[in-house]
Amino acid sequence: MTLTQPSTVVTQTTPRTVGRRYQSIALMLGVSLVMMVGMGSRLVYLQLVEGDRNQQLAENNRIRLIPKQPERGKILDRKGRMLAGSRLSHSVFLWPLARKKAEWATTLQRLSQILNVPEATIKNRLEQAGYNSPFLVRIARGVSPAQVTALAEYGSQMEGVQVDAEAVRYYPNGDLAAHVLGYTGEMDDRELEKRKSEGYRLGDVIGQMGVESTYETLLRGEWGGQQVEVDGEGQVVRVLGKKPTQAGKDVQLTLDLELQKAAETALGNRKGAIVAIDPTNGAVLAMVSRPTFDPNLFSTRITDAQWQRLQSEDHPFVNRAIQGFPPASTFKIVTTTAALETGKFSPDTVLGTYPSITVGGIEFGDWNRAGFGPLGFVGAMQWSSDTFFYQIGMGVGDRDLIQWTRRYGFGRKTGIDLSEEESAGLVPDDEWKRKEVKEGWYLGDTVNMSIGQGFLQTTPLQVAVMFAVPANDGYLVKPHLLKDNEAAQNWREPLNLKPETVRILREGLRAVIDGGTGEALNVASLPPMSGKSGTAEDIGRESHTWFGAYGPTAKPEIVVVAFGENSGGGGGSFAAPMVRQVLAAYFNPKKKITSPSQIEPVQTD
């Protein structure tokens, strides 16, 4: 039994063992089949359903798109001298796709410390681009060599951070002509949303005011870049494609660099403006406004301290050359024109002048508080008699005076290539006064307007255009900054003035210099000049001062207008010396002027 029992056990157990083996094999085959079906389904899903997406993710992990900003076009003066160009500077970029979202925290903190940029600002820029973006995102411009070195020292913590050289805007003359040139800066979210359709992207630099803004499409250029393959450490393995940048076009202005320097020097740190134009076609030769700013500050990230300092100054971004102020006695050119063109006064009119006249119970005085005795138009212009022009204004009437004011271009923009910043000024009338002041037009308003006071507002540029009318025998010119086809006749339109009107204006303006309120310009170093002074009251504050001149008298080449905002004094004593200084630079270009001229003041309007 012992022998048969094992045999029996063997014979009985053998079939069971074999059965289990087949059962295991069947089970394994079943499981394998299920796994193969599952894996196959997953592969089908990954390849057919999400194949494109996964391929894109794989490509993004090894292919980097490196956009390259174009060099901005230069801004040149009328002789081709550079007013704005570019210089190389270091910028810091992030490659969002290089790291997972959670891995950026430490890097952003370190970048904030090195670059002096708030961590929240860097994070916001990264989030705007998106953490899966294959594009580089600029987070800092104008990085110093010390900061570049610091970034290199933390190389192991700087995965996805790249330092590159790129061109930034450079103004070689600092704040010279800042209000004309403007400045550049990175677009904010609002600007980007508005201009996305024009091909702008996050981090783009754009002209923010002045010529930089007006001629943005010319100066901008076209982006280029590279598509490169990188290894696991982010190092470039090979360049897959390349599109060269296209530099922006250069823009040549009518400004004359040396004359601009002379005008800047003449105005100095005084608050106000100086404008010089060609009276034959309106080309702007110089334009200065104070206070001012250095546009280089905005070529890199401006600091909070710099921004606060700018804000503490008296509106340094306002271009006073194209903002409105009462023109004072310079406006007597318009009053004279209205008198002669309407025929209400003849060229040989002579009127008595007095210490004052009373209109509607209000006393309107003459500036010398004594009057000048009997005067004609030329003598009244020479001495700037207020009581003479009060009488002329009342005789002309408000309708004709206002009409001729508008014909001279006042009350509307001149059309200069700074339209976004230019004021139209103000030519008041009965309708305007009823709406804004809630009362009708009085005779006293006409009296005030006849000498450029009251509600009337004109810009220094508009006043320069006014002076160009007698200088060029009766044409209204359109001021412009772009040096392009300056000989074209469409820069001017005729006012169709009578020859006698032009003669009286020219004789009167010459008399101002030759023994009148503009004697500061009656010097041997200048050819014979013509001009007019003006002093405008500003209730509760110091007066504004004006002086405008053109020359040479016989064949005028240049008009210069100087304006002092709340400067006090008289136009002949404060503003005329500045005009003289600019004219001296124009007619004697080899003589360098380095400081404001010291001319003895004279008592004038």
Short mmCIF file of C-alpha atoms in Angstrom, two decimals, residues 78-517:
data_model
loop_
_atom_site.label_atom_id
_atom_site.label_comp_id
_atom_site.label_asym_id
_atom_site.label_seq_id
_atom_site.Cartn_x
_atom_site.Cartn_y
_atom_site.Cartn_z
CA ARG A 78 17.56 118.91 -41.68
CA LYS A 79 21.28 118.43 -42.36
CA GLY A 80 21.31 114.72 -41.52
CA ARG A 81 22.67 115.05 -37.97
CA MET A 82 21.35 112.49 -35.51
CA LEU A 83 18.72 113.53 -32.99
CA ALA A 84 17.65 110.01 -31.98
CA GLY A 85 19.30 106.66 -32.67
CA SER A 86 20.02 103.34 -30.97
CA ARG A 87 22.66 101.82 -28.71
CA LEU A 88 23.22 98.26 -27.53
CA SER A 89 22.09 97.34 -24.05
CA HIS A 90 21.52 94.11 -22.12
CA SER A 91 18.00 92.84 -21.53
CA VAL A 92 16.77 89.87 -19.50
CA PHE A 93 14.26 87.39 -20.92
CA LEU A 94 12.38 84.39 -19.55
CA TRP A 95 11.52 81.27 -21.52
CA PRO A 96 8.23 80.21 -19.86
CA LEU A 97 8.22 76.67 -21.27
CA ALA A 98 11.65 75.86 -19.84
CA ARG A 99 10.24 75.09 -16.39
CA LYS A 100 7.05 73.98 -14.73
CA LYS A 101 4.91 76.69 -13.18
CA ALA A 102 5.77 75.68 -9.60
CA GLU A 103 9.51 75.72 -10.34
CA TRP A 104 9.61 79.44 -11.17
CA ALA A 105 9.01 80.73 -7.62
CA THR A 106 12.62 80.66 -6.38
CA THR A 107 13.95 82.02 -9.67
CA LEU A 108 11.53 84.94 -9.67
CA GLN A 109 12.52 85.84 -6.14
CA ARG A 110 16.22 85.83 -7.05
CA LEU A 111 15.58 87.82 -10.24
CA SER A 112 13.68 90.44 -8.28
CA GLN A 113 16.64 90.91 -5.92
CA ILE A 114 19.22 91.18 -8.71
CA LEU A 115 17.24 93.31 -11.15
CA ASN A 116 15.51 95.56 -8.61
CA VAL A 117 12.17 94.74 -10.18
CA PRO A 118 9.19 93.79 -7.96
CA GLU A 119 8.62 90.03 -7.96
CA ALA A 120 4.92 90.62 -8.66
CA THR A 121 5.81 92.56 -11.81
CA ILE A 122 7.96 89.72 -13.15
CA LYS A 123 5.32 87.12 -12.27
CA ASN A 124 2.61 89.17 -13.94
CA ARG A 125 4.66 89.40 -17.14
CA LEU A 126 5.24 85.63 -17.09
CA GLU A 127 1.55 84.92 -16.56
CA GLN A 128 0.57 87.30 -19.35
CA ALA A 129 2.72 85.33 -21.76
CA GLY A 130 1.51 81.98 -20.41
CA TYR A 131 3.63 79.25 -18.80
CA ASN A 132 3.50 77.12 -21.96
CA SER A 133 4.66 79.92 -24.26
CA PRO A 134 7.68 79.04 -26.44
CA PHE A 135 8.42 82.77 -26.90
CA LEU A 136 10.97 84.68 -24.87
CA VAL A 137 9.46 87.33 -22.57
CA ARG A 138 11.44 90.46 -21.73
CA ILE A 139 11.33 91.37 -18.04
CA ALA A 140 14.09 93.99 -17.83
CA ARG A 141 15.92 96.40 -20.14
CA GLY A 142 19.14 98.36 -19.70
CA VAL A 143 20.64 95.82 -17.30
CA SER A 144 24.01 96.88 -15.88
CA PRO A 145 27.21 94.80 -16.26
CA ALA A 146 27.13 94.12 -12.51
CA GLN A 147 23.63 92.68 -12.81
CA VAL A 148 24.67 90.52 -15.77
CA THR A 149 27.55 89.15 -13.67
CA ALA A 150 25.23 88.46 -10.74
CA LEU A 151 22.86 86.52 -12.98
CA ALA A 152 25.76 84.42 -14.24
CA GLU A 153 26.85 83.62 -10.68
CA TYR A 154 23.44 82.10 -9.97
CA GLY A 155 23.49 80.13 -13.21
CA SER A 156 22.22 76.90 -11.67
CA GLN A 157 19.13 78.70 -10.37
CA MET A 158 18.52 80.55 -13.61
CA GLU A 159 17.18 77.84 -15.88
CA GLY A 160 14.89 79.51 -18.43
CA VAL A 161 16.55 82.91 -17.93
CA GLN A 162 18.43 84.46 -20.84
CA VAL A 163 20.47 87.66 -21.15
CA ASP A 164 20.73 89.17 -24.64
CA ALA A 165 21.99 92.39 -26.15
CA GLU A 166 19.37 94.46 -27.98
CA ALA A 167 19.11 97.94 -29.41
CA VAL A 168 17.49 100.58 -27.17
CA ARG A 169 16.57 104.16 -28.03
CA TYR A 170 19.30 106.72 -27.51
CA TYR A 171 19.09 110.52 -27.61
CA PRO A 172 22.67 111.81 -27.96
CA ASN A 173 21.75 115.37 -27.00
CA GLY A 174 19.88 114.50 -23.82
CA ASP A 175 16.83 116.70 -23.29
CA LEU A 176 17.38 118.77 -26.45
CA ALA A 177 14.12 119.01 -28.44
CA ALA A 178 12.54 116.46 -26.09
CA HIS A 179 8.99 117.72 -26.69
CA VAL A 180 9.44 117.48 -30.44
CA LEU A 181 11.16 114.08 -30.48
CA GLY A 182 9.10 112.48 -27.70
CA TYR A 183 10.26 109.19 -26.18
CA THR A 184 9.75 105.44 -26.43
CA GLY A 185 8.60 102.90 -23.88
CA GLU A 186 7.12 99.42 -23.54
CA MET A 187 3.45 99.13 -24.33
CA ASP A 188 1.10 98.72 -21.40
CA ASP A 189 -1.83 96.29 -21.45
CA ARG A 190 -4.26 98.90 -22.75
CA GLU A 191 -2.00 99.90 -25.65
CA LEU A 192 -1.29 96.26 -26.49
CA GLU A 193 -4.97 95.37 -26.63
CA LYS A 194 -5.63 98.33 -28.91
CA ARG A 195 -2.78 97.58 -31.33
CA LYS A 196 -2.60 93.77 -31.41
CA SER A 197 -4.13 93.80 -34.86
CA GLU A 198 -1.13 95.83 -36.08
CA GLY A 199 1.27 93.03 -35.15
CA TYR A 200 2.40 94.34 -31.76
CA ARG A 201 3.21 91.84 -29.01
CA LEU A 202 3.91 91.77 -25.29
CA GLY A 203 7.07 93.73 -24.49
CA ASP A 204 7.05 95.80 -27.69
CA VAL A 205 8.52 99.29 -27.54
CA ILE A 206 6.45 102.09 -29.05
CA GLY A 207 6.70 105.86 -29.54
CA GLN A 208 4.86 107.56 -26.69
CA MET A 209 4.71 111.23 -27.78
CA GLY A 210 6.15 113.68 -30.28
CA VAL A 211 7.73 112.54 -33.54
CA GLU A 212 8.35 109.08 -32.03
CA SER A 213 4.58 108.62 -31.81
CA THR A 214 3.55 110.48 -34.97
CA TYR A 215 5.89 108.52 -37.22
CA GLU A 216 5.76 105.22 -35.31
CA THR A 217 4.84 103.19 -38.40
CA LEU A 218 7.89 104.49 -40.28
CA LEU A 219 10.35 104.22 -37.40
CA ARG A 220 9.21 100.85 -36.04
CA GLY A 221 10.64 98.32 -38.53
CA GLU A 222 9.72 94.62 -38.74
CA TRP A 223 10.46 91.85 -36.27
CA GLY A 224 12.70 88.96 -37.18
CA GLY A 225 14.00 86.00 -35.21
CA GLN A 226 15.24 82.42 -35.12
CA GLN A 227 13.73 78.98 -34.62
CA VAL A 228 16.39 76.92 -32.83
CA GLU A 229 16.68 73.42 -31.43
CA VAL A 230 17.94 73.21 -27.86
CA ASP A 231 19.16 70.36 -25.70
CA GLY A 232 17.95 69.41 -22.25
CA GLU A 233 20.00 72.19 -20.69
CA GLY A 234 18.56 74.81 -22.98
CA GLN A 235 21.70 75.15 -25.10
CA VAL A 236 21.25 75.78 -28.81
CA VAL A 237 22.06 72.69 -30.88
CA ARG A 238 21.22 74.08 -34.31
CA VAL A 239 19.34 76.87 -36.04
CA LEU A 240 16.27 75.54 -37.86
CA GLY A 241 15.12 78.77 -39.47
CA LYS A 242 15.92 82.45 -39.51
CA LYS A 243 14.09 85.63 -40.50
CA PRO A 244 16.24 88.79 -40.51
CA THR A 245 14.85 91.91 -38.89
CA GLN A 246 14.02 94.89 -41.04
CA ALA A 247 15.21 98.16 -39.50
CA GLY A 248 12.81 101.06 -39.32
CA LYS A 249 13.08 103.91 -41.77
CA ASP A 250 14.99 107.06 -40.88
CA VAL A 251 12.92 110.22 -40.49
CA GLN A 252 14.48 113.56 -41.41
CA LEU A 253 13.07 116.65 -39.72
CA THR A 254 13.09 120.33 -40.61
CA LEU A 255 14.80 121.13 -37.28
CA ASP A 256 18.27 122.63 -37.40
CA LEU A 257 20.37 121.11 -34.61
CA GLU A 258 22.56 124.19 -34.07
CA LEU A 259 19.61 126.58 -34.09
CA GLN A 260 17.77 124.27 -31.70
CA LYS A 261 20.76 124.41 -29.35
CA ALA A 262 20.78 128.20 -29.56
CA ALA A 263 17.07 128.36 -28.75
CA GLU A 264 17.51 125.96 -25.81
CA THR A 265 20.33 128.14 -24.48
CA ALA A 266 18.33 131.33 -24.97
CA LEU A 267 15.34 130.05 -23.01
CA GLY A 268 17.59 128.53 -20.34
CA ASN A 269 15.64 127.33 -17.30
CA ARG A 270 12.86 129.85 -17.75
CA LYS A 271 9.34 128.49 -18.06
CA GLY A 272 8.01 129.09 -21.54
CA ALA A 273 8.70 128.33 -25.19
CA ILE A 274 10.61 129.44 -28.29
CA VAL A 275 9.58 128.63 -31.86
CA ALA A 276 11.43 129.38 -35.10
CA ILE A 277 9.89 128.74 -38.52
CA ASP A 278 10.60 129.43 -42.17
CA PRO A 279 7.96 132.04 -43.14
CA THR A 280 7.89 130.91 -46.77
CA ASN A 281 6.71 127.35 -46.12
CA GLY A 282 6.16 126.81 -42.38
CA ALA A 283 9.12 124.47 -41.84
CA VAL A 284 9.87 124.37 -38.09
CA LEU A 285 13.55 125.21 -37.56
CA ALA A 286 13.52 125.09 -33.76
CA MET A 287 11.00 124.37 -31.02
CA VAL A 288 11.78 124.54 -27.30
CA SER A 289 9.60 124.15 -24.23
CA ARG A 290 10.49 124.40 -20.55
CA PRO A 291 10.36 122.63 -18.13
CA THR A 292 11.55 119.57 -20.00
CA PHE A 293 12.75 115.98 -19.47
CA ASP A 294 15.44 113.62 -20.72
CA PRO A 295 13.85 111.02 -23.04
CA ASN A 296 16.77 108.65 -22.36
CA LEU A 297 15.15 107.94 -18.98
CA PHE A 298 12.41 105.97 -20.73
CA SER A 299 14.71 103.88 -22.93
CA THR A 300 15.18 101.58 -19.96
CA ARG A 301 13.01 101.02 -16.90
CA ILE A 302 12.45 104.35 -15.17
CA THR A 303 12.83 104.19 -11.40
CA ASP A 304 10.15 105.30 -8.97
CA ALA A 305 12.46 108.06 -7.71
CA GLN A 306 12.98 109.40 -11.24
CA TRP A 307 9.26 109.32 -11.95
CA GLN A 308 8.41 111.11 -8.70
CA ARG A 309 11.01 113.78 -9.44
CA LEU A 310 9.47 114.40 -12.86
CA GLN A 311 6.00 114.65 -11.35
CA SER A 312 7.16 117.20 -8.80
CA GLU A 313 8.22 119.58 -11.57
CA ASP A 314 5.80 121.93 -13.31
CA HIS A 315 4.31 119.71 -16.03
CA PRO A 316 7.54 118.83 -17.88
CA PHE A 317 5.71 116.76 -20.52
CA VAL A 318 3.54 119.68 -21.67
CA ASN A 319 4.82 121.22 -24.89
CA ARG A 320 4.17 124.89 -24.19
CA ALA A 321 4.99 125.79 -27.80
CA ILE A 322 1.65 124.27 -28.82
CA GLN A 323 -0.48 125.19 -25.77
CA GLY A 324 -2.79 128.21 -25.55
CA PHE A 325 -2.10 131.52 -23.75
CA PRO A 326 -3.38 135.08 -24.28
CA PRO A 327 -1.20 136.57 -27.07
CA ALA A 328 -1.25 140.13 -25.73
CA SER A 329 -0.12 142.94 -28.04
CA THR A 330 1.37 140.64 -30.69
CA PHE A 331 -2.30 140.23 -31.67
CA LYS A 332 -2.43 143.84 -32.84
CA ILE A 333 -1.33 142.43 -36.21
CA VAL A 334 -4.77 140.82 -36.52
CA THR A 335 -6.62 143.90 -35.26
CA THR A 336 -4.82 146.07 -37.83
CA THR A 337 -5.63 143.58 -40.59
CA ALA A 338 -9.33 143.49 -39.66
CA ALA A 339 -9.50 147.30 -39.61
CA LEU A 340 -7.95 147.74 -43.05
CA GLU A 341 -9.48 144.71 -44.80
CA THR A 342 -13.04 145.56 -43.74
CA GLY A 343 -12.56 149.13 -44.95
CA LYS A 344 -13.80 150.51 -41.65
CA PHE A 345 -10.51 152.34 -41.25
CA SER A 346 -8.20 153.73 -43.92
CA PRO A 347 -4.41 153.26 -43.96
CA ASP A 348 -3.92 156.96 -43.07
CA THR A 349 -6.20 156.86 -40.02
CA VAL A 350 -4.96 158.94 -37.06
CA LEU A 351 -6.53 158.60 -33.60
CA GLY A 352 -5.86 160.26 -30.29
CA THR A 353 -4.42 158.04 -27.54
CA TYR A 354 -5.06 158.54 -23.82
CA PRO A 355 -4.08 157.30 -20.38
CA SER A 356 -7.30 155.26 -20.47
CA ILE A 357 -10.77 154.99 -21.95
CA THR A 358 -13.98 153.97 -20.19
CA VAL A 359 -16.33 151.40 -21.73
CA GLY A 360 -19.47 150.18 -19.97
CA GLY A 361 -18.33 151.75 -16.74
CA ILE A 362 -14.99 149.93 -16.84
CA GLU A 363 -11.71 151.79 -17.28
CA PHE A 364 -9.26 150.32 -19.83
CA GLY A 365 -5.81 151.87 -19.45
CA ASP A 366 -2.83 152.26 -21.76
CA TRP A 367 0.30 150.36 -20.74
CA ASN A 368 2.34 153.54 -20.13
CA ARG A 369 -0.48 155.12 -18.09
CA ALA A 370 -0.11 158.35 -20.07
CA GLY A 371 -1.07 157.76 -23.70
CA PHE A 372 1.04 158.77 -26.70
CA GLY A 373 -0.93 161.58 -28.30
CA PRO A 374 -2.24 161.29 -31.91
CA LEU A 375 -1.02 158.14 -33.71
CA GLY A 376 -1.56 156.33 -36.99
CA PHE A 377 -1.33 152.54 -37.47
CA VAL A 378 2.45 152.52 -37.84
CA GLY A 379 3.08 154.70 -34.78
CA ALA A 380 0.49 152.79 -32.73
CA MET A 381 2.26 149.51 -33.62
CA GLN A 382 5.67 151.04 -32.87
CA TRP A 383 4.67 152.10 -29.37
CA SER A 384 2.04 149.41 -28.89
CA SER A 385 -0.61 151.91 -27.83
CA ASP A 386 -3.50 150.10 -26.18
CA THR A 387 -6.01 152.96 -26.33
CA PHE A 388 -5.45 153.30 -30.10
CA PHE A 389 -6.34 149.63 -30.66
CA TYR A 390 -9.25 149.74 -28.20
CA GLN A 391 -10.85 152.29 -30.52
CA ILE A 392 -9.97 150.25 -33.60
CA GLY A 393 -11.49 147.10 -32.07
CA MET A 394 -14.75 148.85 -31.19
CA GLY A 395 -14.92 150.35 -34.69
CA VAL A 396 -14.34 147.01 -36.38
CA GLY A 397 -16.85 145.19 -34.16
CA ASP A 398 -16.72 141.76 -32.63
CA ARG A 399 -17.98 139.83 -35.68
CA ASP A 400 -15.33 141.06 -38.12
CA LEU A 401 -12.58 140.94 -35.51
CA ILE A 402 -13.45 137.33 -34.68
CA GLN A 403 -13.71 136.42 -38.36
CA TRP A 404 -10.23 137.72 -39.11
CA THR A 405 -8.86 136.06 -36.00
CA ARG A 406 -10.04 132.73 -37.39
CA ARG A 407 -8.73 133.51 -40.87
CA TYR A 408 -5.29 133.87 -39.34
CA GLY A 409 -5.62 130.27 -38.14
CA PHE A 410 -6.43 130.90 -34.50
CA GLY A 411 -8.98 128.64 -32.84
CA ARG A 412 -7.93 125.54 -34.78
CA LYS A 413 -4.90 123.27 -34.87
CA THR A 414 -2.15 124.33 -37.22
CA GLY A 415 -1.77 120.79 -38.59
CA ILE A 416 1.79 120.33 -37.36
CA ASP A 417 2.88 116.70 -37.05
CA LEU A 418 2.22 116.74 -33.27
CA SER A 419 -1.55 116.72 -33.49
CA GLU A 420 -2.12 114.57 -30.41
CA GLU A 421 -0.46 117.17 -28.19
CA GLU A 422 -1.41 120.38 -30.01
CA SER A 423 -4.06 122.70 -28.62
CA ALA A 424 -6.41 124.52 -30.95
CA GLY A 425 -6.38 127.52 -28.64
CA LEU A 426 -9.60 129.49 -28.25
CA VAL A 427 -11.36 132.20 -30.25
CA PRO A 428 -14.30 133.19 -28.04
CA ASP A 429 -17.59 134.53 -29.36
CA ASP A 430 -21.09 135.21 -28.06
CA GLU A 431 -22.19 131.57 -28.37
CA TRP A 432 -19.12 130.29 -26.52
CA LYS A 433 -19.44 132.86 -23.76
CA ARG A 434 -23.12 132.13 -23.17
CA LYS A 435 -22.33 128.43 -22.89
CA GLU A 436 -19.19 128.68 -20.75
CA VAL A 437 -19.61 131.91 -18.77
CA LYS A 438 -23.45 132.05 -18.79
CA GLU A 439 -23.58 135.62 -20.09
CA GLY A 440 -23.57 137.39 -23.46
CA TRP A 441 -20.80 139.20 -25.30
CA TYR A 442 -20.11 142.75 -24.14
CA LEU A 443 -18.36 145.63 -25.87
CA GLY A 444 -15.69 145.32 -23.20
CA ASP A 445 -14.94 141.79 -24.49
CA THR A 446 -14.20 143.28 -27.92
CA VAL A 447 -11.97 145.92 -26.30
CA ASN A 448 -10.02 143.23 -24.45
CA MET A 449 -9.72 141.06 -27.53
CA SER A 450 -8.40 143.94 -29.65
CA ILE A 451 -5.13 143.85 -27.71
CA GLY A 452 -4.96 140.05 -27.32
CA GLN A 453 -6.43 139.83 -23.80
CA GLY A 454 -9.62 138.43 -22.34
CA PHE A 455 -10.68 134.89 -23.22
CA LEU A 456 -8.54 134.64 -26.37
CA GLN A 457 -5.98 131.80 -26.27
CA THR A 458 -3.25 131.25 -28.87
CA THR A 459 -0.19 129.03 -28.99
CA PRO A 460 3.37 130.27 -29.61
CA LEU A 461 3.35 128.25 -32.83
CA GLN A 462 0.12 129.94 -33.98
CA VAL A 463 1.67 133.31 -33.17
CA ALA A 464 4.70 132.39 -35.30
CA VAL A 465 2.33 131.57 -38.18
CA MET A 466 0.69 134.98 -37.66
CA PHE A 467 4.07 136.77 -37.95
CA ALA A 468 4.77 134.83 -41.14
CA VAL A 469 1.80 136.52 -42.86
CA PRO A 470 3.33 140.02 -43.16
CA ALA A 471 6.77 138.42 -43.65
CA ASN A 472 5.70 136.50 -46.77
CA ASP A 473 3.33 139.13 -48.20
CA GLY A 474 0.07 137.63 -47.02
CA TYR A 475 0.21 133.83 -46.97
CA LEU A 476 -0.92 131.54 -44.15
CA VAL A 477 1.65 128.75 -43.85
CA LYS A 478 1.20 125.26 -42.45
CA PRO A 479 3.93 124.47 -39.90
CA HIS A 480 5.50 121.04 -40.30
CA LEU A 481 8.40 118.95 -39.02
CA LEU A 482 8.91 116.35 -41.75
CA LYS A 483 11.49 117.53 -44.26
CA ASP A 484 9.77 116.47 -47.43
CA ASN A 485 9.17 118.53 -50.56
CA GLU A 486 9.48 121.84 -48.74
CA ALA A 487 9.18 123.80 -51.97
CA ALA A 488 5.62 122.59 -52.54
CA GLN A 489 3.01 125.35 -52.71
CA ASN A 490 0.50 123.38 -50.64
CA TRP A 491 2.35 124.44 -47.48
CA ARG A 492 0.70 127.87 -47.80
CA GLU A 493 -2.55 129.51 -48.75
CA PRO A 494 -3.21 133.17 -49.64
CA LEU A 495 -5.22 135.39 -47.31
CA ASN A 496 -5.75 137.72 -50.28
CA LEU A 497 -4.77 140.82 -48.30
CA LYS A 498 -4.75 144.21 -49.92
CA PRO A 499 -1.25 145.48 -50.77
CA GLU A 500 -1.87 148.46 -48.48
CA THR A 501 -2.64 146.16 -45.56
CA VAL A 502 0.64 144.27 -46.02
CA ARG A 503 2.54 147.57 -46.36
CA ILE A 504 1.11 149.03 -43.15
CA LEU A 505 1.83 145.82 -41.24
CA ARG A 506 5.41 145.67 -42.47
CA GLU A 507 6.11 149.33 -41.80
CA GLY A 508 4.63 149.09 -38.32
CA LEU A 509 6.59 145.95 -37.38
CA ARG A 510 9.81 147.48 -38.68
CA ALA A 511 9.17 150.65 -36.64
CA VAL A 512 8.88 148.52 -33.48
CA ILE A 513 12.55 147.53 -33.85
CA ASP A 514 13.75 150.83 -35.26
CA GLY A 515 13.08 152.96 -32.20
CA GLY A 516 10.04 151.32 -30.59
CA THR A 517 9.41 148.60 -27.98
#
